[in-house]
Short mmCIF file of C-alpha atoms and ligand atoms in Angstrom, two decimals:
data_model
loop_
_atom_site.label_atom_id
_atom_site.label_comp_id
_atom_site.label_asym_id
_atom_site.label_seq_id
_atom_site.Cartn_x
_atom_site.Cartn_y
_atom_site.Cartn_z
CA UNK A 1 -18.15 -9.37 -48.04
CA UNK A 2 -17.57 -10.48 -44.37
CA UNK A 3 -19.41 -8.41 -41.77
CA UNK A 4 -16.19 -7.65 -39.99
CA UNK A 5 -12.55 -7.98 -40.69
CA UNK A 6 -10.32 -10.08 -38.36
CA UNK A 7 -7.71 -8.06 -36.50
CA UNK A 8 -4.16 -9.21 -37.08
CA UNK A 9 -2.77 -8.87 -33.58
CA UNK A 10 0.80 -9.05 -34.72
CA UNK A 11 0.22 -5.82 -36.72
CA UNK A 12 -0.80 -3.82 -33.64
CA UNK A 13 1.54 -1.39 -31.83
CA UNK A 14 1.49 -2.59 -28.24
CA UNK A 15 4.19 -0.50 -26.52
CA UNK A 16 2.81 -0.61 -22.96
CA UNK A 17 2.13 -4.33 -23.17
CA UNK A 18 5.76 -5.01 -24.21
CA UNK A 19 7.09 -2.74 -21.50
CA UNK A 20 5.10 -4.61 -18.91
CA UNK A 21 6.35 -7.97 -20.31
CA UNK A 22 9.93 -6.69 -20.09
CA UNK A 23 9.51 -5.61 -16.42
CA UNK A 24 7.34 -8.61 -15.41
CA UNK A 25 8.24 -11.56 -17.80
CA UNK A 26 5.53 -13.78 -16.06
CA UNK A 27 2.77 -11.37 -17.10
CA UNK A 28 1.72 -13.70 -20.02
CA UNK A 29 -0.88 -11.22 -21.17
CA UNK A 30 -1.37 -12.99 -24.51
CA UNK A 31 -2.43 -16.10 -22.64
CA UNK A 32 -5.84 -14.56 -21.74
CA UNK A 33 -8.78 -16.51 -22.93
CA UNK A 34 -11.19 -13.66 -22.43
CA UNK A 35 -13.20 -16.07 -20.20
CA UNK A 36 -14.12 -13.31 -17.60
CA UNK A 37 -13.48 -15.36 -14.48
CA UNK A 38 -11.25 -12.57 -13.10
CA UNK A 39 -14.10 -10.04 -13.59
CA UNK A 40 -16.57 -12.20 -11.69
CA UNK A 41 -14.78 -11.77 -8.38
CA UNK A 42 -13.11 -8.51 -8.83
CA UNK A 43 -14.16 -5.69 -6.47
CA UNK A 44 -13.22 -3.18 -9.20
CA UNK A 45 -15.51 -4.62 -11.78
CA UNK A 46 -17.81 -2.06 -13.32
CA UNK A 47 -15.91 0.88 -11.89
CA UNK A 48 -14.71 3.47 -14.53
CA UNK A 49 -16.51 1.29 -17.11
CA UNK A 50 -13.90 -1.39 -16.76
CA UNK A 51 -12.90 -4.72 -15.25
CA UNK A 52 -9.86 -6.89 -15.39
CA UNK A 53 -10.83 -8.74 -18.65
CA UNK A 54 -11.59 -5.46 -20.37
CA UNK A 55 -8.49 -3.90 -19.15
CA UNK A 56 -6.38 -6.73 -20.63
CA UNK A 57 -8.22 -6.41 -23.91
CA UNK A 58 -7.15 -2.81 -24.04
CA UNK A 59 -3.51 -3.78 -23.49
CA UNK A 60 -3.57 -6.62 -26.09
CA UNK A 61 -5.20 -4.29 -28.62
CA UNK A 62 -2.69 -1.56 -28.04
CA UNK A 63 -4.94 1.06 -26.61
CA UNK A 64 -2.05 2.54 -24.65
CA UNK A 65 -3.48 5.94 -24.20
CA UNK A 66 -6.69 4.63 -22.58
CA UNK A 67 -4.55 2.16 -20.49
CA UNK A 68 -2.31 4.92 -19.23
CA UNK A 69 -5.01 7.41 -18.57
CA UNK A 70 -7.89 5.44 -16.95
CA UNK A 71 -8.30 5.81 -13.26
CA UNK A 72 -9.59 2.32 -13.09
CA UNK A 73 -6.01 1.37 -12.18
CA UNK A 74 -6.60 3.14 -8.87
CA UNK A 75 -9.76 1.19 -8.24
CA UNK A 76 -7.81 -2.11 -8.33
CA UNK A 77 -7.02 -3.03 -4.70
CA UNK A 78 -4.23 -5.34 -5.83
CA UNK A 79 -6.00 -8.16 -3.94
CA UNK A 80 -4.96 -10.81 -6.56
CA UNK A 81 -8.37 -12.53 -6.52
CA UNK A 82 -8.13 -12.40 -10.38
CA UNK A 83 -4.89 -14.37 -10.36
CA UNK A 84 -6.37 -17.07 -8.28
CA UNK A 85 -9.54 -17.29 -10.45
CA UNK A 86 -7.74 -17.18 -13.75
CA UNK A 87 -7.15 -20.58 -15.54
CA UNK A 88 -3.97 -19.04 -17.05
CA UNK A 89 -2.65 -17.61 -13.90
CA UNK A 90 -2.58 -14.07 -15.03
CA UNK A 91 -1.84 -11.50 -12.32
CA UNK A 92 -3.79 -8.44 -13.23
CA UNK A 93 -3.10 -6.73 -9.99
CA UNK A 94 0.68 -6.97 -10.70
CA UNK A 95 0.22 -5.67 -14.24
CA UNK A 96 -1.80 -2.71 -12.74
CA UNK A 97 1.18 -2.08 -10.36
CA UNK A 98 3.43 -1.79 -13.43
CA UNK A 99 1.14 0.66 -15.12
CA UNK A 100 0.84 2.83 -12.10
CA UNK A 101 4.56 3.17 -12.11
CA UNK A 102 4.38 4.29 -15.80
CA UNK A 103 2.24 7.25 -15.00
CA UNK A 104 4.21 10.48 -14.58
CA UNK A 105 4.01 11.47 -10.88
CA UNK A 106 2.15 14.76 -11.70
CA UNK A 107 -0.63 12.68 -13.32
CA UNK A 108 -1.16 10.37 -10.30
CA UNK A 109 -3.88 10.97 -7.76
CA UNK A 110 -2.44 13.90 -5.80
CA UNK A 111 -3.36 12.61 -2.32
CA UNK A 112 -1.74 9.37 -3.10
CA UNK A 113 1.43 10.88 -4.37
CA UNK A 114 1.72 13.40 -1.70
CA UNK A 115 1.25 10.76 1.05
CA UNK A 116 4.16 8.73 -0.41
CA UNK A 117 6.41 11.85 -0.86
CA UNK A 118 5.67 12.77 2.76
CA UNK A 119 6.42 9.26 3.84
CA UNK A 120 9.88 9.31 2.32
CA UNK A 121 10.63 12.16 4.66
CA UNK A 122 9.17 10.44 7.79
CA UNK A 123 5.44 9.78 7.77
CA UNK A 124 2.53 10.15 5.41
CA UNK A 125 0.75 12.92 7.22
CA UNK A 126 3.87 15.12 7.59
CA UNK A 127 3.51 15.81 11.34
CA UNK A 128 6.77 16.35 13.09
CA UNK A 129 8.24 13.38 14.90
CA UNK A 130 8.16 15.44 18.11
CA UNK A 131 4.38 15.94 17.68
CA UNK A 132 4.00 12.12 17.53
CA UNK A 133 5.92 11.70 20.71
CA UNK A 134 4.02 14.49 22.46
CA UNK A 135 0.67 13.12 21.46
CA UNK A 136 1.45 9.58 22.66
CA UNK A 137 2.59 10.97 25.97
CA UNK A 138 -0.35 13.23 26.30
CA UNK A 139 -2.88 10.56 25.42
CA UNK A 140 -1.20 8.18 27.85
CA UNK A 141 -1.20 10.77 30.63
CA UNK A 142 -5.06 11.34 30.13
CA UNK A 143 -5.74 7.52 30.34
CA UNK A 144 -3.73 7.19 33.45
CA UNK A 145 -5.47 10.04 35.10
CA UNK A 146 -9.05 9.32 34.07
CA UNK A 147 -9.06 5.55 34.22
CA UNK A 148 -7.57 4.35 37.63
CA UNK A 149 -7.60 0.70 36.61
CA UNK A 150 -5.08 1.75 33.83
CA UNK A 151 -2.96 3.87 35.92
CA UNK A 152 0.11 1.79 35.12
CA UNK A 153 -0.64 1.66 31.28
CA UNK A 154 2.53 2.15 29.12
CA UNK A 155 3.23 3.41 25.68
CA UNK A 156 6.95 3.18 25.35
CA UNK A 157 8.91 4.98 22.74
CA UNK A 158 12.60 4.13 21.62
CA UNK A 159 12.72 1.38 24.28
CA UNK A 160 15.99 -0.49 23.47
CA UNK A 161 15.82 -4.18 23.34
CA UNK A 162 11.98 -4.38 23.58
CA UNK A 163 10.83 -7.73 22.28
CA UNK A 164 8.23 -6.29 19.88
CA UNK A 165 8.53 -3.12 17.67
CA UNK A 166 5.10 -1.65 16.82
CA UNK A 167 4.41 0.83 14.17
CA UNK A 168 1.41 3.07 13.92
CA UNK A 169 -1.08 4.37 11.32
CA UNK A 170 -0.14 8.05 11.03
CA UNK A 171 -3.87 9.16 10.82
CA UNK A 172 -4.31 8.04 14.50
CA UNK A 173 -2.02 10.46 16.31
CA UNK A 174 -2.94 13.09 13.80
CA UNK A 175 -6.64 13.04 13.87
CA UNK A 176 -8.09 10.46 16.28
CA UNK A 177 -5.41 9.82 18.91
CA UNK A 178 -7.69 8.01 21.29
CA UNK A 179 -7.82 5.15 18.66
CA UNK A 180 -4.25 4.22 19.74
CA UNK A 181 -5.34 3.37 23.22
CA UNK A 182 -7.20 -0.09 22.73
CA UNK A 183 -4.09 -1.68 21.38
CA UNK A 184 -1.91 -0.27 24.21
CA UNK A 185 -4.29 -1.81 26.61
CA UNK A 186 -4.29 -5.18 24.96
CA UNK A 187 -0.56 -5.37 24.84
CA UNK A 188 -0.40 -4.21 28.52
CA UNK A 189 -2.94 -6.82 29.72
CA UNK A 190 -1.15 -9.66 28.03
CA UNK A 191 2.31 -8.49 29.29
CA UNK A 192 3.89 -7.81 25.95
CA UNK A 193 7.30 -6.02 25.97
CA UNK A 194 6.82 -3.43 23.10
CA UNK A 195 7.93 -0.14 21.80
CA UNK A 196 7.23 2.60 19.26
CA UNK A 197 9.99 4.55 17.67
CA UNK A 198 10.25 8.30 17.51
CA UNK A 199 11.15 8.17 13.88
CA UNK A 200 9.94 6.03 10.84
CA UNK A 201 7.03 5.13 13.09
CA UNK A 202 4.32 5.24 10.31
CA UNK A 203 3.07 1.87 9.49
CA UNK A 204 1.21 2.62 6.27
CA UNK A 205 3.13 2.57 3.14
CA UNK A 206 1.55 4.62 0.41
CA UNK A 207 4.49 4.18 -1.76
CA UNK A 208 3.41 0.64 -2.31
CA UNK A 209 0.44 1.88 -4.24
CA UNK A 210 2.01 4.48 -6.45
CA UNK A 211 4.01 1.85 -8.51
CA UNK A 212 7.49 3.00 -7.63
CA UNK A 213 9.48 0.09 -6.20
CA UNK A 214 12.47 2.35 -5.22
CA UNK A 215 10.14 4.60 -3.09
CA UNK A 216 8.44 1.51 -1.55
CA UNK A 217 11.77 -0.21 -0.87
CA UNK A 218 13.14 3.01 0.72
CA UNK A 219 10.48 3.44 3.27
CA UNK A 220 10.41 -0.16 4.22
CA UNK A 221 14.27 -0.15 4.54
CA UNK A 222 14.18 2.93 6.88
CA UNK A 223 11.49 1.19 9.06
CA UNK A 224 13.58 -1.98 9.16
CA UNK A 225 16.87 -0.21 9.99
CA UNK A 226 15.01 1.51 12.91
CA UNK A 227 13.85 -1.72 14.18
CA UNK A 228 17.35 -3.13 14.05
CA UNK A 229 18.85 -0.10 15.79
CA UNK A 230 16.43 -0.60 18.69
CA UNK A 231 17.44 -4.30 18.98
CA UNK A 232 13.81 -5.42 18.73
CA UNK A 233 13.30 -8.92 17.95
CA UNK A 234 9.85 -8.80 16.14
CA UNK A 235 8.42 -6.14 13.95
CA UNK A 236 4.58 -5.80 14.25
CA UNK A 237 3.20 -4.00 11.18
CA UNK A 238 -0.31 -2.71 12.24
CA UNK A 239 -1.17 -1.86 8.62
S1 SF4 B 301 -6.06 -7.49 -8.14
FE1 SF4 B 301 -7.16 -5.74 -9.04
S2 SF4 B 301 -7.92 -6.64 -10.95
FE2 SF4 B 301 -7.49 -8.37 -9.61
S3 SF4 B 301 -9.29 -8.93 -8.54
FE3 SF4 B 301 -8.17 -7.51 -7.27
S4 SF4 B 301 -9.02 -5.57 -7.68
FE4 SF4 B 301 -9.57 -6.94 -9.44
S1 SF4 B 302 -9.60 -15.02 -15.88
FE1 SF4 B 302 -7.62 -14.95 -16.92
S2 SF4 B 302 -8.02 -15.81 -18.88
FE2 SF4 B 302 -9.99 -15.21 -18.00
S3 SF4 B 302 -10.49 -13.21 -18.77
FE3 SF4 B 302 -9.38 -13.04 -16.80
S4 SF4 B 302 -7.26 -12.73 -17.35
FE4 SF4 B 302 -8.26 -13.65 -19.13
#
């Protein structure tokens, strides 16, 4: 008797794999040679006991419960190193993105989902837009007062027709507002005509990481419409 029985892959129930292939026809999960090149350069290798090669094996073998429940999918940075290393061109990061979207919202990392939900209203920290405007003005006034060489520094908001629209990581005005100043100084020193907006000013997009394309598209659209309404020519995404 053979020490093992071969597995007939065609007999396995692989619902998640099929869902991914329907949503992402170039996934080509079955092309995997199990060579491990993806795992060799992946920053998520070894976390949660998995790596991209093992993760694909779970998918191919129909281990749907583990695929959908492992938090390894949130260790993946979606950097796509695996895709570039893979002889078969398999994009594990893109596959991970699809699986994140299959998780019910209440089973996702709460901070991630909360940041995305807040962002769909305005910004990922949930501070009122008026607070952002106030903080920018307050920090600017402090710099002008305490640093005479920067007494003409500017941090424009809603400046119509500015050449560049700049967004802002929402954490900075919320918890470390002085971190906004170095970039203001650089822009000022080189004579850039720029502006923030008083709404949709958050440059981070947590909805990119939840796996919901509709949420991601919505937040990007709102930012893009804001840039257009101000008549800015270029959009600088600081994130
Ligand atoms: S995209 Fe994800 S799986 Fe691929 S190398 Fe980057 S972290 Fe690893
Ligand atoms: S590099 Fe590609 S073929 Fe090799 S194990 Fe990873 S996904 Fe499979």
